[in-house]
Coordinates of C-alpha atoms in Angstrom, one line a residue:
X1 CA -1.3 13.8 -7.3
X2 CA -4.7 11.8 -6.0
X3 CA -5.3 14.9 -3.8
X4 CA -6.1 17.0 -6.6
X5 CA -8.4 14.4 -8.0
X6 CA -10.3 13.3 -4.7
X7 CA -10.5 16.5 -2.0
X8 CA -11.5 14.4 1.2
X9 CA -8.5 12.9 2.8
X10 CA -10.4 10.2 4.7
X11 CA -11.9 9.2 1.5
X12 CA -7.8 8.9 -0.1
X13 CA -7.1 7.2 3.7
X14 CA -9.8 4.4 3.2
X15 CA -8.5 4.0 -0.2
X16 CA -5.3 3.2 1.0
X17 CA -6.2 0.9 3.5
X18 CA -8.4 -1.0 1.5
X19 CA -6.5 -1.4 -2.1
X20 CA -2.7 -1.3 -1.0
X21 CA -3.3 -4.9 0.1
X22 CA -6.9 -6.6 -0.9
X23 CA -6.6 -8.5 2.5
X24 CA -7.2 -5.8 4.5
X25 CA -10.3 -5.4 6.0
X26 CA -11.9 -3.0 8.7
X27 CA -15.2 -1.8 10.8
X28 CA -16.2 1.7 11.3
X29 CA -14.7 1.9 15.1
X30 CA -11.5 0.7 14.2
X31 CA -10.9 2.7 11.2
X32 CA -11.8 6.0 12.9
X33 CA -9.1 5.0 15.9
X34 CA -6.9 4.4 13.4
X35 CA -7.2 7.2 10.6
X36 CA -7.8 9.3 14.1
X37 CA -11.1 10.8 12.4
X38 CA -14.8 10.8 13.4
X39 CA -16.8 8.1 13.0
X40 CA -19.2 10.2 10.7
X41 CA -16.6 11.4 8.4
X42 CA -15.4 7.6 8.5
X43 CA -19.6 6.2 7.9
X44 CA -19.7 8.7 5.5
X45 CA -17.3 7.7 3.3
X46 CA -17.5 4.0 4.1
X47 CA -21.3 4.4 2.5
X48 CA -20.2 5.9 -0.2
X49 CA -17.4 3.7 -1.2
X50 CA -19.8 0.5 -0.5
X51 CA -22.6 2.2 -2.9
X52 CA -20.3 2.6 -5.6
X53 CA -19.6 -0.8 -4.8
X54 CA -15.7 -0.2 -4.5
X55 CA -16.1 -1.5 -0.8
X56 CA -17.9 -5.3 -0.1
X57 CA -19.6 -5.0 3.3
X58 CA -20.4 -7.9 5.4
X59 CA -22.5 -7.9 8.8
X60 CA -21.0 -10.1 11.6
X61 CA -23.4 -9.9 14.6
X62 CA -23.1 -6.1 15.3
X63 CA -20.2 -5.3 13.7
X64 CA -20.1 -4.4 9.8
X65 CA -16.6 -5.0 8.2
X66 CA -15.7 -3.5 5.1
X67 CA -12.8 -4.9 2.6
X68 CA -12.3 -4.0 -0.9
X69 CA -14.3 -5.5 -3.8
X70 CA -12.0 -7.4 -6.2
X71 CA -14.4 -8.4 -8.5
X72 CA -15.0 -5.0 -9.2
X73 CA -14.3 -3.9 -13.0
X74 CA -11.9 -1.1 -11.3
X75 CA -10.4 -2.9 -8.6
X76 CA -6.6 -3.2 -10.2
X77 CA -7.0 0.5 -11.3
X78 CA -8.2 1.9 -8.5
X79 CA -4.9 -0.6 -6.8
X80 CA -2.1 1.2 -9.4
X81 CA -3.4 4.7 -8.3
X82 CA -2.9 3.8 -4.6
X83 CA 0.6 2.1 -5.7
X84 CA 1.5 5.5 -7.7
X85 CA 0.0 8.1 -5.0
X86 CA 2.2 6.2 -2.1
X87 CA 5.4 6.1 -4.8
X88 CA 5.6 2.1 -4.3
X89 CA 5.9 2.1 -8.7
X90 CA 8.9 4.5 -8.6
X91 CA 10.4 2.5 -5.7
X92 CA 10.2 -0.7 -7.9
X93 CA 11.6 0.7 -10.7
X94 CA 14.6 2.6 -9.2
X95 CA 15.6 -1.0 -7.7
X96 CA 15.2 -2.9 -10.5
X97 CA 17.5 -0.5 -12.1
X98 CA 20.7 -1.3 -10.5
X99 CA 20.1 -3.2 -7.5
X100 CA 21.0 -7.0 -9.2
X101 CA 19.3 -9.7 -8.9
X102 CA 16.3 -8.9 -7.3
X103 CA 13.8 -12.0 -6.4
X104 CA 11.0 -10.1 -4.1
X105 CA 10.2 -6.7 -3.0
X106 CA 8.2 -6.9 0.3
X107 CA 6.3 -4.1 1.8
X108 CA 6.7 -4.2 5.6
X109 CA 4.8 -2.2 8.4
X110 CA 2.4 0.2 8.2
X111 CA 2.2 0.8 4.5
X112 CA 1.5 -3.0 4.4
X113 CA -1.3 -2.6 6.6
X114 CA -2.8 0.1 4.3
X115 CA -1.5 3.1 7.2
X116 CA -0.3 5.8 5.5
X117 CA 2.3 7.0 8.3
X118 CA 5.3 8.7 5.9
X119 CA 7.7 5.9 6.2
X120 CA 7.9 3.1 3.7
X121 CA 9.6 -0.2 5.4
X122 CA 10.7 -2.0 1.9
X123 CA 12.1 -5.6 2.6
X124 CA 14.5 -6.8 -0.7
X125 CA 15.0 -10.4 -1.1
X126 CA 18.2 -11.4 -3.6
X127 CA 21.4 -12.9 -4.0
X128 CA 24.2 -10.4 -4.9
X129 CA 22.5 -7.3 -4.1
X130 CA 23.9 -3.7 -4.6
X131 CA 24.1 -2.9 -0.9
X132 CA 26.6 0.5 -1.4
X133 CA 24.0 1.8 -4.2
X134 CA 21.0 1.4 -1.3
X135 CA 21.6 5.0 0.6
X136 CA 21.8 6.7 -2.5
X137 CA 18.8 4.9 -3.8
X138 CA 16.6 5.8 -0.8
X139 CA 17.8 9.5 -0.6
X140 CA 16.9 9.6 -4.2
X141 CA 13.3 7.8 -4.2
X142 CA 12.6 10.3 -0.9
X143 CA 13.3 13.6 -2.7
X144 CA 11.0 11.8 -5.4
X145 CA 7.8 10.6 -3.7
X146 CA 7.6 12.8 -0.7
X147 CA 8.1 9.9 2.0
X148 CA 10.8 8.5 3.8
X149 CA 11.9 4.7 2.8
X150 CA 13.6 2.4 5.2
X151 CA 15.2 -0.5 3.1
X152 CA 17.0 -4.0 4.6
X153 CA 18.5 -6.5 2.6
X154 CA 17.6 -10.3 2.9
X155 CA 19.5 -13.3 0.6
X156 CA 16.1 -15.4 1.8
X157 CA 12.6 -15.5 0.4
X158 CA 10.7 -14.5 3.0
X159 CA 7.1 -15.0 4.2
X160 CA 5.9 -12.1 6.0
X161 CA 5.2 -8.6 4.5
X162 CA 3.0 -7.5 1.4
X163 CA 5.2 -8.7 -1.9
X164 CA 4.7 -6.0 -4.4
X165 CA 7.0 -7.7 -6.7
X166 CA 8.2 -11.3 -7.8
X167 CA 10.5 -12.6 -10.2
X168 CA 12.0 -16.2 -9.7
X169 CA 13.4 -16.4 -13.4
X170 CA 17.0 -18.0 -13.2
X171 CA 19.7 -15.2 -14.2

């Protein structure tokens, strides 16, 4: 879907990185290691990004680190695309559906990190989960959003991971 609205694929990479998780931050060096791109293509878009003011840029000695601007007007916007071009919305929704009672959905490995690999690590947090209906489910969201999901099962609230969803409402 976001590839027929933005052609450069380092320019839908940095996106990623930068609005899956506002924490995430990066410098031109790193980023190109890890997207495994140039660092031109990488500047290049980088500059771009930061102009638009989409990107906040701070200079630390010789390094220049770049993180996304929250204060910007389009920040939780340009965070839902991201959400829906990486499927993480349809992965919320099909667990909500029928997986009980659901306190966290936590984002785990790469895809926290705002890497784009191809598998989703989804952590779910809840008492009396539907563990039988969790194969079908990921078979199901795969065919859907053109990535592979890995889910576990956890009874305890956990700490570590990106939580893409809450809910501590007694049932």
């Amino acid at each position: 879907m976001l590839e027929t609205l933005i052609t450069s694929k380092t320019r839908i990479r940095i996106l990623v990185k930068f609005f899956i998780n506002a924490a995430n931050n990066g410098h031109l060096r790193g980023l190109a290691e890890e997207m495994h791109e140039s660092t031109n293509s990488i500047r290049k878009e980088l500059n771009n990004l930061s102009e638009a003011g989409y990107l906040e840029k701070k200079a630390n000695q010789n390094k220049v680190s770049y993180k996304a601007n929250t204060k910007h007007p389009l920040f939780s916007t340009l965070q839902k695309i991201v959400f829906q071009h990486l499927g993480l919305d349809a992965i919320i929704e099909h667990i909500l559906e029928r997986m009980g009672n659901v306190q966290q959905i936590i984002l785990l490995g790469d895809y926290a990190n705002g890497i784009d690999s191809g598998t989703i690590e989804v952590r779910i947090v809840g008492a009396d989960l539907n563990a039988s209906y969790i194969d079908q489910l990921a078979l199901k969201i795969e065919s859907e959003i053109k990535r592979k999901v890995a889910f576990t099962l956890q009874e305890q609230l956990s700490e570590n991971g990106l939580v893409i969803y809450e809910n501590f409402e007694p049932v």
